Amino acid sequence: MYRIGLIGAGIIVVDHINAIEKTDVCQVVAVADINEEKAKSAAQRCGCAYFTDYKAIDVEMDAVIISLPHFLHCEATCYFLEKGIHVLLEKPMANTSEECERMIAAAKANNAKLAIGHVQRFVPANQALKKIYDEKTYGPLLMTSERRNIFYFADSRPRWFLFKAQAGGGIAMNYGAHAMDKLFSLMGEDVVDVHGNVGNQLNDYDIEGHAQFFVKFANGVSSTVTFSGCHSFASNETTYYFTDAAVRVDGGKILVAKDGNFEELEIEPGIGSFEQQLIEFVKLMEGKESMSPTGEYGAKIIRVIEQVYQEK
């Protein structure tokens, strides 16, 4: 039984707890969050101790799941890796590629495993798309287009997301990490060209509220990503253009258009994405073949996003 510590007890921790409860190989032995109420609530559900400082945890752990604000990722990850404790770190990996390299080095130096929580590859619709791509069901892939619209500055968003020093960036950093994970896990990580534009004309926050970028891969496939955090309409869809059809992933659905109209495909429901992520993380800890995104993988995604920002 792997002893897991939960570092950070924000909204996403519920998904991790649900996943742990569905497995018989992991158990939560500690929860840490500077917000004592949140730490205590999560710990009570898990029947374990809680702490308001992760450095004060005094129980033995095999691994931790870190769900902290982005600017704390590097410090916390290195702290646990240097103790030989495996880490599953929420995405995006860090605010900068330099921080990513520090974490990768810490994992290697201490023979500890580092996985990044890019869950898009574990979403059933994306797994069905991967099968279509690999088998060339509708011919080779030509290009992709993602569109995601959401009011990014809603009061419900934790305030740290709205400051570059804490979040690393705005909508391009937060959702761009998901977008690139979908593309990387589909086609590989060989990016040959990146261009982008980001901006914010809604308020005085130093993060962008809209972003658009273009990525070209070594296999010739081009991808556009459009994020609007302004007042418009809700959307979260990616269209993949093959020679013989267009395939769209919209939420948890996958649709195919061959003659002008999209029709929904039936897909295997599979297990939850966070549950599969945990299963793959366990394989990584055990030295087995695993689908867990590594630190090197997470760093490549951050580098692409940095290139987008450089063109601002």
XYZ file of C-alpha atoms in Angstrom:
312
model
C 0.000 0.000 0.000
C 1.483 3.313 -1.097
C 1.268 6.075 1.494
C 0.206 9.322 -0.191
C 0.399 12.878 1.073
C -1.869 15.537 -0.415
C -0.079 18.876 -0.619
C -2.717 21.506 -1.228
C -6.406 21.005 -0.470
C -8.074 23.204 -3.057
C -10.868 22.297 -5.467
C -8.877 19.723 -7.445
C -8.021 17.665 -4.349
C -11.490 16.107 -4.426
C -10.690 14.476 -7.775
C -7.478 13.033 -6.380
C -9.206 11.707 -3.256
C -11.945 10.115 -5.368
C -9.292 8.386 -7.475
C -7.390 7.130 -4.439
C -10.561 5.756 -2.880
C -11.235 3.711 -6.019
C -7.889 1.941 -5.878
C -6.656 -0.663 -3.435
C -2.981 0.227 -3.643
C -2.923 3.779 -2.243
C -4.084 5.508 0.901
C -3.886 9.115 2.056
C -1.790 9.461 5.211
C -1.455 13.259 5.412
C -2.990 16.459 4.054
C -1.285 19.858 4.114
C -2.700 23.280 3.305
C -2.106 26.735 4.770
C -5.884 27.009 5.056
C -6.512 24.902 8.147
C -10.220 24.506 7.455
C -9.548 23.030 4.014
C -6.771 20.782 5.300
C -8.909 19.517 8.167
C -11.921 18.849 5.931
C -9.910 16.779 3.453
C -8.096 14.935 6.245
C -11.347 14.044 7.989
C -12.654 12.461 4.800
C -9.431 10.464 4.447
C -9.105 9.609 8.136
C -5.584 10.993 8.424
C -3.541 13.763 9.998
C -3.500 17.301 8.630
C -0.907 20.069 8.690
C -0.803 23.752 7.790
C 2.844 23.494 6.679
C 3.957 20.631 4.446
C 7.426 20.817 5.978
C 5.869 19.866 9.329
C 4.472 16.543 8.105
C 5.801 13.876 10.456
C 4.315 10.703 8.968
C 6.057 8.398 6.498
C 5.060 8.916 2.857
C 5.972 7.128 -0.347
C 4.629 9.852 -2.615
C 2.849 13.175 -2.638
C 0.310 14.775 -4.946
C 1.013 18.489 -5.166
C -1.891 20.820 -5.987
C -0.495 24.240 -5.087
C -0.452 27.609 -6.862
C 1.972 27.445 -9.770
C 4.673 29.626 -8.217
C 5.024 27.120 -5.364
C 5.438 24.059 -7.594
C 9.209 24.136 -7.885
C 10.007 24.699 -4.214
C 7.560 22.083 -2.938
C 8.451 19.503 -5.588
C 12.193 19.804 -4.966
C 11.606 19.598 -1.213
C 9.940 16.187 -1.491
C 12.134 14.835 -4.279
C 15.211 15.604 -2.206
C 13.741 13.379 0.502
C 13.370 10.556 -2.015
C 9.576 10.942 -2.091
C 7.887 10.482 -5.475
C 5.828 13.401 -6.795
C 2.710 13.714 -8.912
C 2.529 17.437 -9.676
C -0.519 19.242 -11.011
C -0.113 21.017 -14.331
C 1.265 23.358 -15.532
C 4.611 22.062 -14.310
C 6.038 25.461 -13.327
C 6.114 29.153 -14.173
C 9.349 28.845 -16.157
C 11.352 26.204 -17.984
C 14.273 26.955 -15.659
C 12.157 25.832 -12.707
C 11.236 22.699 -14.651
C 14.911 21.845 -15.123
C 15.554 22.222 -11.394
C 12.793 19.729 -10.624
C 14.011 17.272 -13.252
C 17.525 17.453 -11.809
C 16.220 16.910 -8.269
C 14.327 13.790 -9.361
C 17.396 12.313 -11.040
C 19.759 13.170 -8.177
C 17.536 11.494 -5.603
C 16.262 8.532 -7.627
C 12.681 9.719 -7.176
C 9.922 9.717 -9.781
C 8.357 12.928 -11.044
C 5.078 12.872 -12.978
C 3.068 15.837 -14.209
C -0.730 15.839 -13.926
C -1.597 16.276 -17.591
C -4.833 14.286 -17.571
C -6.018 14.967 -21.121
C -4.490 11.704 -22.382
C -6.683 9.815 -19.907
C -10.006 11.359 -20.989
C -12.028 8.638 -22.803
C -12.915 10.911 -25.742
C -9.264 11.795 -26.268
C -8.291 8.143 -26.036
C -10.867 7.335 -28.720
C -9.399 10.113 -30.856
C -5.911 8.683 -30.346
C -7.118 5.339 -31.712
C -8.611 7.076 -34.759
C -5.331 8.906 -35.340
C -3.104 5.844 -34.901
C -5.255 3.627 -37.112
C -5.838 6.347 -39.752
C -9.545 5.563 -39.616
C -10.310 8.714 -41.615
C -6.952 9.042 -43.319
C -3.968 11.049 -42.083
C -4.381 14.089 -39.849
C -3.871 17.444 -41.584
C -4.498 20.096 -38.942
C -6.340 20.852 -35.694
C -8.200 23.808 -34.249
C -9.100 24.337 -30.595
C -11.503 26.957 -29.275
C -12.094 27.589 -25.598
C -14.158 30.469 -24.289
C -14.786 31.197 -20.626
C -14.979 34.381 -18.578
C -11.519 34.091 -17.092
C -11.831 36.839 -14.488
C -14.897 35.458 -12.718
C -15.121 36.044 -8.982
C -15.063 32.278 -8.441
C -11.489 32.026 -9.758
C -8.879 31.972 -6.950
C -7.159 35.369 -6.896
C -3.642 33.975 -7.300
C -4.560 32.953 -10.865
C -4.769 36.647 -11.774
C -1.167 37.625 -11.043
C 1.696 36.616 -13.315
C 4.198 36.226 -10.466
C 1.972 33.570 -8.909
C 0.319 31.917 -11.923
C 3.123 32.272 -14.464
C 0.650 33.763 -16.910
C -3.029 33.832 -17.649
C -5.291 31.918 -19.982
C -2.422 30.791 -22.242
C -0.517 29.255 -19.333
C -3.514 27.686 -17.635
C -5.408 26.280 -20.603
C -2.478 26.204 -23.008
C -0.960 23.441 -20.885
C -4.079 21.334 -21.543
C -4.098 22.200 -25.247
C -0.479 21.219 -25.758
C -0.925 18.028 -23.754
C -3.727 16.947 -26.076
C -1.534 17.586 -29.100
C 1.640 16.072 -27.620
C -0.085 12.917 -26.402
C -1.679 12.506 -29.839
C 1.278 13.142 -32.156
C 4.435 13.380 -30.095
C 6.445 16.363 -28.943
C 8.398 17.345 -32.075
C 7.361 20.984 -32.441
C 9.146 22.869 -35.226
C 7.400 26.255 -35.171
C 5.458 28.354 -32.646
C 3.841 31.771 -33.021
C 1.326 33.517 -30.827
C -0.400 36.616 -29.582
C -1.761 37.325 -26.108
C -3.323 40.356 -24.471
C -5.692 41.780 -21.892
C -8.058 44.652 -22.592
C -10.539 43.927 -19.818
C -8.757 45.146 -16.687
C -5.415 46.012 -15.093
C -4.313 42.504 -14.131
C -0.869 41.658 -15.493
C -2.021 38.385 -17.050
C -3.536 37.892 -20.480
C -7.265 37.402 -20.906
C -7.142 36.213 -24.508
C -4.611 34.259 -26.500
C -4.166 32.719 -29.902
C -1.265 30.644 -31.092
C -0.074 28.511 -33.954
C 2.006 25.370 -33.579
C 3.505 23.218 -36.312
C 4.789 19.702 -35.737
C 7.564 17.804 -37.483
C 4.992 15.509 -39.113
C 3.561 18.511 -40.974
C 0.402 18.881 -38.888
C -0.457 22.458 -37.912
C -2.577 23.489 -34.946
C -4.305 26.698 -33.938
C -5.441 27.400 -30.391
C -7.846 30.223 -29.549
C -8.708 31.171 -25.980
C -11.090 33.971 -25.054
C -11.494 34.925 -21.423
C -13.820 37.778 -22.317
C -17.599 37.980 -22.156
C -18.839 35.894 -25.071
C -20.180 32.330 -25.151
C -19.067 29.105 -23.519
C -17.041 26.749 -25.690
C -14.509 23.985 -25.155
C -13.982 22.032 -28.354
C -11.176 20.814 -30.569
C -11.639 19.857 -34.215
C -9.248 17.474 -35.928
C -9.226 17.621 -39.733
C -8.393 14.318 -41.404
C -8.438 13.753 -45.163
C -11.716 11.834 -45.063
C -13.570 13.447 -42.154
C -13.470 16.003 -39.394
C -13.516 14.716 -35.819
C -14.540 16.996 -32.978
C -14.034 16.437 -29.268
C -16.556 18.575 -27.415
C -16.527 18.053 -23.682
C -16.812 14.327 -23.154
C -18.298 13.683 -26.589
C -16.616 12.772 -29.855
C -18.338 13.609 -33.132
C -17.515 12.882 -36.772
C -18.509 14.828 -39.907
C -17.991 13.237 -43.317
C -20.696 14.913 -45.407
C -21.442 18.190 -43.684
C -23.093 17.069 -40.444
C -21.552 15.952 -37.197
C -22.762 12.685 -35.708
C -21.808 11.451 -32.265
C -19.724 8.304 -31.971
C -20.207 5.827 -29.180
C -17.085 5.414 -27.099
C -16.093 3.135 -24.283
C -16.680 5.044 -21.026
C -13.505 3.710 -19.389
C -12.436 4.634 -15.883
C -12.141 8.201 -14.637
C -9.208 10.227 -15.937
C -7.845 10.912 -12.437
C -8.146 7.249 -11.510
C -6.203 6.177 -14.587
C -3.666 8.916 -13.916
C -3.100 7.461 -10.440
C -2.794 3.913 -11.798
C -0.146 5.071 -14.262
C 1.674 6.992 -11.527
C 1.867 3.811 -9.463
C 3.363 2.013 -12.471
C 5.942 4.793 -12.769
C 6.868 4.454 -9.091
C 7.295 0.717 -9.587
C 9.572 1.184 -12.578
C 7.060 -0.302 -14.998
C 6.078 0.993 -18.421
C 3.764 3.920 -17.772
C 1.731 6.549 -19.597
C 2.523 9.116 -16.896
C 3.801 12.388 -18.364
C 7.351 12.895 -17.092
C 9.097 16.050 -15.971
C 10.825 16.257 -19.343
C 7.418 16.145 -21.034
C 6.004 18.859 -18.784
C 9.034 21.065 -19.441
C 8.509 20.857 -23.227
C 4.969 22.173 -22.786
C 6.220 25.102 -20.709
C 8.787 25.924 -23.400
C 6.075 26.153 -26.055
C 4.039 28.509 -23.862
C 7.152 30.606 -23.199
C 7.624 30.971 -26.963
C 4.049 32.259 -27.250
C 4.752 34.861 -24.559
C 7.962 35.950 -26.240
C 5.958 37.198 -29.214
C 3.701 39.364 -27.068
